[in-house]
Amino acid sequence: MRKKIVAGNWKMNKTLEEGLTLASEVVNMVKDEVNNQAEVVLCTPAVSLHAVSKLVEGSKVKTGAQNCYDKESGAYTGEISVSMIRSVGASHVILGHSERREYFGESNTMLADKVNLTLKAGLTPIFCCGETLKQREAGIHIAFVNSQLTESLFHLSAEEFQKVVIAYEPIWAIGTGVTASTAQAQEMHAEIRKHIASKYGQAVADTISILYGGSCKPDNAKELFACKDVDGGLIGGASLKSRDFVDIIKSF
Ligand code: 13P
């Protein structure tokens, strides 16, 4: 069975103190209220990652970084390496978020290097893909998302590929309050799985968790998570409120 996952992407929000409060609320609510098997990951700002990782120790909640650099170490002022992320107790790294692609010029080739380093460090990449509204309207959204996967992931062996989590985030739905319809989400998730199957075979494709991201909230999570090929969510805005985030986790 595929793993169900709900990951919170805090983006550039929450000071250390605010982040610790949020994380401890999530840990307590998950302990008291959640009885499904969903994996819960908090992707915090890098400066809070150590403290939040310590705080969640011994609970069902895991932590992740929102990015890493595409080199192992060295003179890259301001950047953060996979070994640093691992050393503070995190288990996941979001890679290729559309905001990083847009504002920081991250290319599919650069992301392929980041994926390699992440896997080599024993961390789980949450690899983001997704199209703009213009691409969807032009009818090239499926081909575009497939090319993101091909160019950043399809050099991996089947064994490596099975360690990757995919997050489909239509750019037009991120932070806009507009959510993909269940039909749109299911269609793209099925296409992504089909594309993976064309390279690695159906058995491998069936093991890959594909998360939906883009204005996922407590009031739409249930119907999105009920889609056959949607295995959870990568949550932005709603992960900043413990009540909303935990209600989303309870939506399976
Ligand atoms: P929102 O949930 O705020 O739309 O953000 C989605 C996202 O970008 C998660 O990575």
mmCIF file of C-alpha atoms and ligand atoms in Angstrom:
data_model
loop_
_atom_site.group_PDB
_atom_site.id
_atom_site.type_symbol
_atom_site.label_atom_id
_atom_site.label_comp_id
_atom_site.label_asym_id
_atom_site.label_seq_id
_atom_site.Cartn_x
_atom_site.Cartn_y
_atom_site.Cartn_z
ATOM 1 C CA MET A 1 0.000 0.000 0.000
ATOM 2 C CA ARG A 2 1.162 3.515 -0.776
ATOM 3 C CA LYS A 3 2.089 5.737 2.109
ATOM 4 C CA LYS A 4 -0.388 8.509 2.956
ATOM 5 C CA ILE A 5 1.462 11.732 3.702
ATOM 6 C CA VAL A 6 0.512 15.238 4.808
ATOM 7 C CA ALA A 7 3.418 17.682 4.723
ATOM 8 C CA GLY A 8 3.247 21.293 5.850
ATOM 9 C CA ASN A 9 5.327 23.822 3.939
ATOM 10 C CA TRP A 10 5.655 26.809 6.242
ATOM 11 C CA LYS A 11 7.511 28.774 3.538
ATOM 12 C CA MET A 12 9.044 32.010 4.956
ATOM 13 C CA ASN A 13 6.700 32.173 7.940
ATOM 14 C CA LYS A 14 7.077 31.787 11.728
ATOM 15 C CA THR A 15 9.918 32.924 13.955
ATOM 16 C CA LEU A 16 11.636 30.269 16.046
ATOM 17 C CA GLU A 17 9.299 30.872 18.985
ATOM 18 C CA GLU A 18 6.171 30.855 16.801
ATOM 19 C CA GLY A 19 7.360 27.741 15.014
ATOM 20 C CA LEU A 20 7.943 25.878 18.280
ATOM 21 C CA THR A 21 4.453 26.784 19.464
ATOM 22 C CA LEU A 22 2.900 25.606 16.202
ATOM 23 C CA ALA A 23 4.919 22.384 16.160
ATOM 24 C CA SER A 24 4.042 21.500 19.735
ATOM 25 C CA GLU A 25 0.337 22.114 19.066
ATOM 26 C CA VAL A 26 0.540 19.829 16.027
ATOM 27 C CA VAL A 27 2.380 17.095 17.980
ATOM 28 C CA ASN A 28 -0.216 17.162 20.769
ATOM 29 C CA MET A 29 -3.236 17.236 18.475
ATOM 30 C CA VAL A 30 -1.830 14.432 16.315
ATOM 31 C CA LYS A 31 -1.271 12.341 19.454
ATOM 32 C CA ASP A 32 -4.774 12.984 20.801
ATOM 33 C CA GLU A 33 -6.851 13.012 17.639
ATOM 34 C CA VAL A 34 -5.249 11.231 14.709
ATOM 35 C CA ASN A 35 -5.737 7.505 14.438
ATOM 36 C CA ASN A 36 -4.947 6.994 10.763
ATOM 37 C CA GLN A 37 -1.516 5.952 9.523
ATOM 38 C CA ALA A 38 -0.705 9.188 7.689
ATOM 39 C CA GLU A 39 2.890 10.342 7.840
ATOM 40 C CA VAL A 40 3.095 13.945 9.028
ATOM 41 C CA VAL A 41 6.007 16.185 8.052
ATOM 42 C CA LEU A 42 6.669 19.792 9.064
ATOM 43 C CA CYS A 43 8.886 21.598 6.545
ATOM 44 C CA THR A 44 10.091 24.558 8.557
ATOM 45 C CA PRO A 45 12.385 27.472 7.756
ATOM 46 C CA ALA A 46 16.005 26.286 7.957
ATOM 47 C CA VAL A 47 16.805 28.293 11.103
ATOM 48 C CA SER A 48 14.075 26.487 13.064
ATOM 49 C CA LEU A 49 14.714 23.011 11.731
ATOM 50 C CA HIS A 50 17.014 21.842 14.531
ATOM 51 C CA ALA A 51 14.795 23.049 17.364
ATOM 52 C CA VAL A 52 11.593 21.756 15.766
ATOM 53 C CA SER A 53 13.244 18.404 15.011
ATOM 54 C CA LYS A 54 14.221 18.101 18.690
ATOM 55 C CA LEU A 55 10.707 19.048 19.767
ATOM 56 C CA VAL A 56 8.994 16.388 17.629
ATOM 57 C CA GLU A 57 11.430 13.615 18.652
ATOM 58 C CA GLY A 58 9.580 10.551 19.890
ATOM 59 C CA SER A 59 6.301 11.659 18.261
ATOM 60 C CA LYS A 60 4.719 10.590 14.968
ATOM 61 C CA VAL A 61 5.674 13.937 13.411
ATOM 62 C CA LYS A 62 8.731 14.287 11.174
ATOM 63 C CA THR A 63 10.549 17.334 9.853
ATOM 64 C CA GLY A 64 11.894 18.510 6.537
ATOM 65 C CA ALA A 65 13.774 21.357 4.904
ATOM 66 C CA GLN A 66 12.260 23.482 2.145
ATOM 67 C CA ASN A 67 15.348 23.389 -0.065
ATOM 68 C CA CYS A 68 19.009 22.378 -0.143
ATOM 69 C CA TYR A 69 21.977 23.402 -2.229
ATOM 70 C CA ASP A 70 23.181 21.340 -5.188
ATOM 71 C CA LYS A 71 26.739 20.967 -3.864
ATOM 72 C CA GLU A 72 27.964 18.883 -0.932
ATOM 73 C CA SER A 73 29.887 21.622 0.902
ATOM 74 C CA GLY A 74 32.216 24.549 0.350
ATOM 75 C CA ALA A 75 32.300 28.255 -0.366
ATOM 76 C CA TYR A 76 28.619 28.873 -1.097
ATOM 77 C CA THR A 77 27.727 31.649 1.305
ATOM 78 C CA GLY A 78 24.219 31.393 2.666
ATOM 79 C CA GLU A 79 23.429 27.937 1.333
ATOM 80 C CA ILE A 80 22.514 24.766 3.239
ATOM 81 C CA SER A 81 23.749 21.258 2.427
ATOM 82 C CA VAL A 82 21.984 17.920 2.694
ATOM 83 C CA SER A 83 24.414 16.722 5.382
ATOM 84 C CA MET A 84 23.551 19.779 7.499
ATOM 85 C CA ILE A 85 19.848 19.040 7.074
ATOM 86 C CA ARG A 86 20.372 15.451 8.084
ATOM 87 C CA SER A 87 22.561 16.413 11.032
ATOM 88 C CA VAL A 88 19.758 18.402 12.672
ATOM 89 C CA GLY A 89 17.376 15.458 12.595
ATOM 90 C CA ALA A 90 15.225 16.167 9.538
ATOM 91 C CA SER A 91 14.130 13.369 7.226
ATOM 92 C CA HIS A 92 12.652 15.161 4.208
ATOM 93 C CA VAL A 93 13.558 17.954 1.764
ATOM 94 C CA ILE A 94 11.129 19.779 -0.504
ATOM 95 C CA LEU A 95 12.759 20.200 -3.929
ATOM 96 C CA GLY A 96 11.712 22.223 -6.945
ATOM 97 C CA HIS A 97 8.873 24.162 -5.387
ATOM 98 C CA SER A 98 7.435 26.467 -8.047
ATOM 99 C CA GLU A 99 8.411 29.491 -5.935
ATOM 100 C CA ARG A 100 12.050 28.365 -6.060
ATOM 101 C CA ARG A 101 11.817 27.663 -9.766
ATOM 102 C CA GLU A 102 10.303 31.106 -10.400
ATOM 103 C CA TYR A 103 12.180 33.393 -7.976
ATOM 104 C CA PHE A 104 15.507 31.566 -7.762
ATOM 105 C CA GLY A 105 15.813 30.200 -11.282
ATOM 106 C CA GLU A 106 15.953 26.526 -10.329
ATOM 107 C CA SER A 107 16.177 24.369 -13.449
ATOM 108 C CA ASN A 108 15.293 20.728 -13.994
ATOM 109 C CA THR A 109 19.009 19.929 -14.348
ATOM 110 C CA MET A 110 19.927 21.653 -11.080
ATOM 111 C CA LEU A 111 17.061 19.778 -9.400
ATOM 112 C CA ALA A 112 18.382 16.462 -10.703
ATOM 113 C CA ASP A 113 21.629 17.197 -8.815
ATOM 114 C CA LYS A 114 19.687 18.138 -5.674
ATOM 115 C CA VAL A 115 17.654 14.923 -5.905
ATOM 116 C CA ASN A 116 20.881 12.881 -6.156
ATOM 117 C CA LEU A 117 22.449 14.555 -3.125
ATOM 118 C CA THR A 118 19.253 14.253 -1.105
ATOM 119 C CA LEU A 119 18.947 10.527 -1.747
ATOM 120 C CA LYS A 120 22.659 9.983 -1.120
ATOM 121 C CA ALA A 121 22.224 11.630 2.293
ATOM 122 C CA GLY A 122 19.392 9.234 3.106
ATOM 123 C CA LEU A 123 16.770 11.987 3.022
ATOM 124 C CA THR A 124 13.399 11.783 1.269
ATOM 125 C CA PRO A 125 12.915 14.308 -1.517
ATOM 126 C CA ILE A 126 9.421 15.768 -1.885
ATOM 127 C CA PHE A 127 9.734 16.664 -5.546
ATOM 128 C CA CYS A 128 7.347 19.401 -6.713
ATOM 129 C CA CYS A 129 5.971 19.733 -10.211
ATOM 130 C CA GLY A 130 3.102 21.695 -11.712
ATOM 131 C CA GLU A 131 2.000 23.916 -14.561
ATOM 132 C CA THR A 132 1.027 27.561 -14.949
ATOM 133 C CA LEU A 133 -2.518 28.556 -15.865
ATOM 134 C CA LYS A 134 -1.274 29.556 -19.317
ATOM 135 C CA GLN A 135 0.147 26.097 -19.915
ATOM 136 C CA ARG A 136 -3.098 24.481 -18.766
ATOM 137 C CA GLU A 137 -5.147 26.711 -21.041
ATOM 138 C CA ALA A 138 -2.846 25.838 -23.936
ATOM 139 C CA GLY A 139 -3.448 22.143 -23.205
ATOM 140 C CA ILE A 140 0.228 21.399 -22.587
ATOM 141 C CA HIS A 141 -0.002 20.888 -18.800
ATOM 142 C CA ILE A 142 0.399 17.112 -18.859
ATOM 143 C CA ALA A 143 3.363 17.198 -21.233
ATOM 144 C CA PHE A 144 4.967 19.964 -19.173
ATOM 145 C CA VAL A 145 4.651 18.130 -15.849
ATOM 146 C CA ASN A 146 5.894 14.917 -17.462
ATOM 147 C CA SER A 147 8.960 16.764 -18.747
ATOM 148 C CA GLN A 148 9.713 18.057 -15.230
ATOM 149 C CA LEU A 149 9.705 14.460 -13.970
ATOM 150 C CA THR A 150 11.708 13.106 -16.907
ATOM 151 C CA GLU A 151 14.421 15.740 -16.668
ATOM 152 C CA SER A 152 14.913 15.732 -12.888
ATOM 153 C CA LEU A 153 14.081 12.162 -11.863
ATOM 154 C CA PHE A 154 14.222 9.648 -14.693
ATOM 155 C CA HIS A 155 17.986 9.162 -14.439
ATOM 156 C CA LEU A 156 17.367 7.381 -11.095
ATOM 157 C CA SER A 157 17.348 3.602 -10.742
ATOM 158 C CA ALA A 158 13.989 2.035 -9.881
ATOM 159 C CA GLU A 159 15.248 1.432 -6.350
ATOM 160 C CA GLU A 160 16.199 5.093 -5.942
ATOM 161 C CA PHE A 161 13.012 6.328 -7.562
ATOM 162 C CA GLN A 162 10.906 4.482 -5.014
ATOM 163 C CA LYS A 163 12.362 6.718 -2.289
ATOM 164 C CA VAL A 164 10.963 9.870 -3.943
ATOM 165 C CA VAL A 165 7.678 11.524 -3.004
ATOM 166 C CA ILE A 166 6.017 13.594 -5.742
ATOM 167 C CA ALA A 167 3.950 16.716 -5.038
ATOM 168 C CA TYR A 168 1.742 17.990 -7.853
ATOM 169 C CA GLU A 169 1.131 21.684 -7.271
ATOM 170 C CA PRO A 170 -0.659 23.544 -10.054
ATOM 171 C CA ILE A 171 0.884 27.011 -9.843
ATOM 172 C CA TRP A 172 -2.488 28.701 -10.402
ATOM 173 C CA ALA A 173 -3.809 27.060 -7.227
ATOM 174 C CA ILE A 174 -0.934 27.980 -4.891
ATOM 175 C CA GLY A 175 -1.933 30.580 -2.318
ATOM 176 C CA THR A 176 -4.798 31.752 -4.521
ATOM 177 C CA GLY A 177 -7.728 30.105 -2.762
ATOM 178 C CA VAL A 178 -8.487 28.396 -6.091
ATOM 179 C CA THR A 179 -8.173 24.634 -5.704
ATOM 180 C CA ALA A 180 -7.921 22.169 -8.554
ATOM 181 C CA SER A 181 -11.195 20.295 -8.893
ATOM 182 C CA THR A 182 -11.079 16.658 -7.852
ATOM 183 C CA ALA A 183 -11.332 15.767 -11.554
ATOM 184 C CA GLN A 184 -8.355 17.974 -12.423
ATOM 185 C CA ALA A 185 -6.283 16.646 -9.523
ATOM 186 C CA GLN A 186 -7.138 13.004 -10.202
ATOM 187 C CA GLU A 187 -6.452 13.395 -13.922
ATOM 188 C CA MET A 188 -2.984 14.830 -13.383
ATOM 189 C CA HIS A 189 -2.071 12.405 -10.616
ATOM 190 C CA ALA A 190 -3.107 9.481 -12.844
ATOM 191 C CA GLU A 191 -1.060 10.937 -15.719
ATOM 192 C CA ILE A 192 1.966 11.298 -13.443
ATOM 193 C CA ARG A 193 1.602 7.679 -12.321
ATOM 194 C CA LYS A 194 1.201 6.565 -15.942
ATOM 195 C CA HIS A 195 4.353 8.453 -16.889
ATOM 196 C CA ILE A 196 6.265 6.825 -14.032
ATOM 197 C CA ALA A 197 4.916 3.411 -15.118
ATOM 198 C CA SER A 198 6.128 4.021 -18.681
ATOM 199 C CA LYS A 199 9.672 4.320 -17.343
ATOM 200 C CA TYR A 200 9.754 2.072 -14.269
ATOM 201 C CA GLY A 201 6.776 -0.257 -14.734
ATOM 202 C CA GLN A 202 3.352 -0.307 -13.077
ATOM 203 C CA ALA A 203 4.528 -2.094 -9.926
ATOM 204 C CA VAL A 204 6.971 0.727 -9.108
ATOM 205 C CA ALA A 205 4.478 3.433 -10.100
ATOM 206 C CA ASP A 206 1.948 1.932 -7.716
ATOM 207 C CA THR A 207 4.315 2.424 -4.756
ATOM 208 C CA ILE A 208 4.906 6.147 -5.302
ATOM 209 C CA SER A 209 3.073 8.639 -3.083
ATOM 210 C CA ILE A 210 1.791 11.578 -5.116
ATOM 211 C CA LEU A 211 0.645 14.533 -2.992
ATOM 212 C CA TYR A 212 -1.611 17.374 -4.064
ATOM 213 C CA GLY A 213 -0.720 20.980 -3.205
ATOM 214 C CA GLY A 214 -2.512 24.238 -3.921
ATOM 215 C CA SER A 215 -5.074 25.787 -1.563
ATOM 216 C CA CYS A 216 -5.748 22.465 0.130
ATOM 217 C CA LYS A 217 -7.829 23.251 3.229
ATOM 218 C CA PRO A 218 -9.862 21.334 5.830
ATOM 219 C CA ASP A 219 -13.014 21.838 3.768
ATOM 220 C CA ASN A 220 -11.676 20.347 0.532
ATOM 221 C CA ALA A 221 -9.044 17.862 1.768
ATOM 222 C CA LYS A 222 -11.491 15.004 2.188
ATOM 223 C CA GLU A 223 -12.675 15.003 -1.396
ATOM 224 C CA LEU A 224 -9.168 15.515 -2.766
ATOM 225 C CA PHE A 225 -7.719 12.692 -0.637
ATOM 226 C CA ALA A 226 -10.554 10.411 -1.734
ATOM 227 C CA CYS A 227 -9.246 10.509 -5.321
ATOM 228 C CA LYS A 228 -7.708 7.206 -6.327
ATOM 229 C CA ASP A 229 -4.273 8.599 -7.187
ATOM 230 C CA VAL A 230 -4.039 11.349 -4.538
ATOM 231 C CA ASP A 231 -1.991 10.097 -1.594
ATOM 232 C CA GLY A 232 -2.043 13.186 0.583
ATOM 233 C CA GLY A 233 -1.142 16.848 0.473
ATOM 234 C CA LEU A 234 1.625 19.422 0.567
ATOM 235 C CA ILE A 235 -0.006 22.213 2.514
ATOM 236 C CA GLY A 236 1.032 25.872 2.519
ATOM 237 C CA GLY A 237 -1.257 28.441 4.173
ATOM 238 C CA ALA A 238 -3.363 25.942 6.099
ATOM 239 C CA SER A 239 -0.250 24.383 7.683
ATOM 240 C CA LEU A 240 0.343 27.603 9.606
ATOM 241 C CA LYS A 241 -2.692 26.956 11.817
ATOM 242 C CA SER A 242 -2.489 23.805 13.926
ATOM 243 C CA ARG A 243 -6.278 23.277 13.916
ATOM 244 C CA ASP A 244 -6.542 23.477 10.119
ATOM 245 C CA PHE A 245 -3.449 21.365 9.530
ATOM 246 C CA VAL A 246 -4.536 18.584 11.876
ATOM 247 C CA ASP A 247 -8.054 18.618 10.416
ATOM 248 C CA ILE A 248 -6.446 18.050 7.019
ATOM 249 C CA ILE A 249 -4.429 15.120 8.435
ATOM 250 C CA LYS A 250 -7.711 13.662 9.698
ATOM 251 C CA SER A 251 -9.255 13.842 6.218
ATOM 252 C CA PHE A 252 -8.198 10.367 5.034
HETATM 253 P P1 13P B 1 -1.098 26.889 -0.337
HETATM 254 O O1 13P B 1 -1.617 25.690 0.408
HETATM 255 O O2 13P B 1 -0.929 28.100 0.515
HETATM 256 O O3 13P B 1 -1.858 27.145 -1.603
HETATM 257 O O4 13P B 1 0.394 26.503 -0.787
HETATM 258 C C1 13P B 1 0.623 25.291 -1.423
HETATM 259 C C2 13P B 1 2.084 25.104 -1.513
HETATM 260 O O5 13P B 1 2.768 25.803 -2.222
HETATM 261 C C3 13P B 1 2.683 24.062 -0.659
HETATM 262 O O6 13P B 1 4.004 23.829 -1.015
#
